[in-house]
Short mmCIF file of C-alpha atoms in Angstrom, two decimals:
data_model
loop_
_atom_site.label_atom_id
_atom_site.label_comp_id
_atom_site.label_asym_id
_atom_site.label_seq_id
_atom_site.Cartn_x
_atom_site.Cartn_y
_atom_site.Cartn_z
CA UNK A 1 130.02 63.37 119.80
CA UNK A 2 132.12 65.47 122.00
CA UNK A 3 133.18 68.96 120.53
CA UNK A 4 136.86 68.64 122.37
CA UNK A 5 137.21 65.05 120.70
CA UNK A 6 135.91 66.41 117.34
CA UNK A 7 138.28 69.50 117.56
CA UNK A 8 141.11 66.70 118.27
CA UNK A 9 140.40 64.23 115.74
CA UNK A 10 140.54 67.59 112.96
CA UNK A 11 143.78 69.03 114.23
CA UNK A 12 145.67 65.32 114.19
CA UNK A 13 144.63 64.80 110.61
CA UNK A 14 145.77 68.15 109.21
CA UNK A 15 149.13 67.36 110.77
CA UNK A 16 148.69 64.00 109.09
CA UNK A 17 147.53 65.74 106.06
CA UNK A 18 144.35 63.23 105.88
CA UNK A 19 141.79 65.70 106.58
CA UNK A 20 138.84 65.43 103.64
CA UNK A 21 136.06 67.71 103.30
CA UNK A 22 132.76 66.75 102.07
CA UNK A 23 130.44 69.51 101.19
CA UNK A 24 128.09 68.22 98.54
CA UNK A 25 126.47 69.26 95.57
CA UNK A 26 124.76 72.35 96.75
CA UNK A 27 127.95 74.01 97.78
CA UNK A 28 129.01 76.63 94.14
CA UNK A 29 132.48 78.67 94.62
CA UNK A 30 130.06 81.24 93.36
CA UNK A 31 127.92 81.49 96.91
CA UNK A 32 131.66 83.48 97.80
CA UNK A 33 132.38 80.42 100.37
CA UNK A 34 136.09 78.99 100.02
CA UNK A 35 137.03 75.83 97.69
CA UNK A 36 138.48 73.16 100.04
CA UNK A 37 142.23 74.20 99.45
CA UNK A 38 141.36 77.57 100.60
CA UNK A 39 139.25 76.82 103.79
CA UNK A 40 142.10 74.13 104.89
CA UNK A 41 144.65 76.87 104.26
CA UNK A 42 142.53 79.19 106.56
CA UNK A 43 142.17 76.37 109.40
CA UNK A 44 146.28 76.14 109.37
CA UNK A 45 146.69 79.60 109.95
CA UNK A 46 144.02 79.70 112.31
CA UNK A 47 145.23 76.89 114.71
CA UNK A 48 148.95 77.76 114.06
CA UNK A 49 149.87 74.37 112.48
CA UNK A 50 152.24 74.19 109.62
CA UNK A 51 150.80 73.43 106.29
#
């Protein structure tokens, strides 16, 4: 797949607000990564698009 189309297809469905994020069973809130709400949060601010 083509990063630039990946990058695309991301950014139109935050706008949308469609955007789901599967990370799987081996993924703890404990291992200090971000729950979902919290990484989307951080991908708004980071590509300047409204939340």
């Amino acid at each position: 797949m083509d990063v630039n189309y990946f990058i695309n297809e991301v950014i139109t469905n935050l706008r949308k607000h469609t955007l789901a994020i599967y990370c799987g069973a081996g993924i703890s809130y404990n291992s200090g990564l971000p729950i979902a709400n919290q990484l989307l949060s951080c991908l708004y601010k980071t590509l300047q698009l409204d939340d």
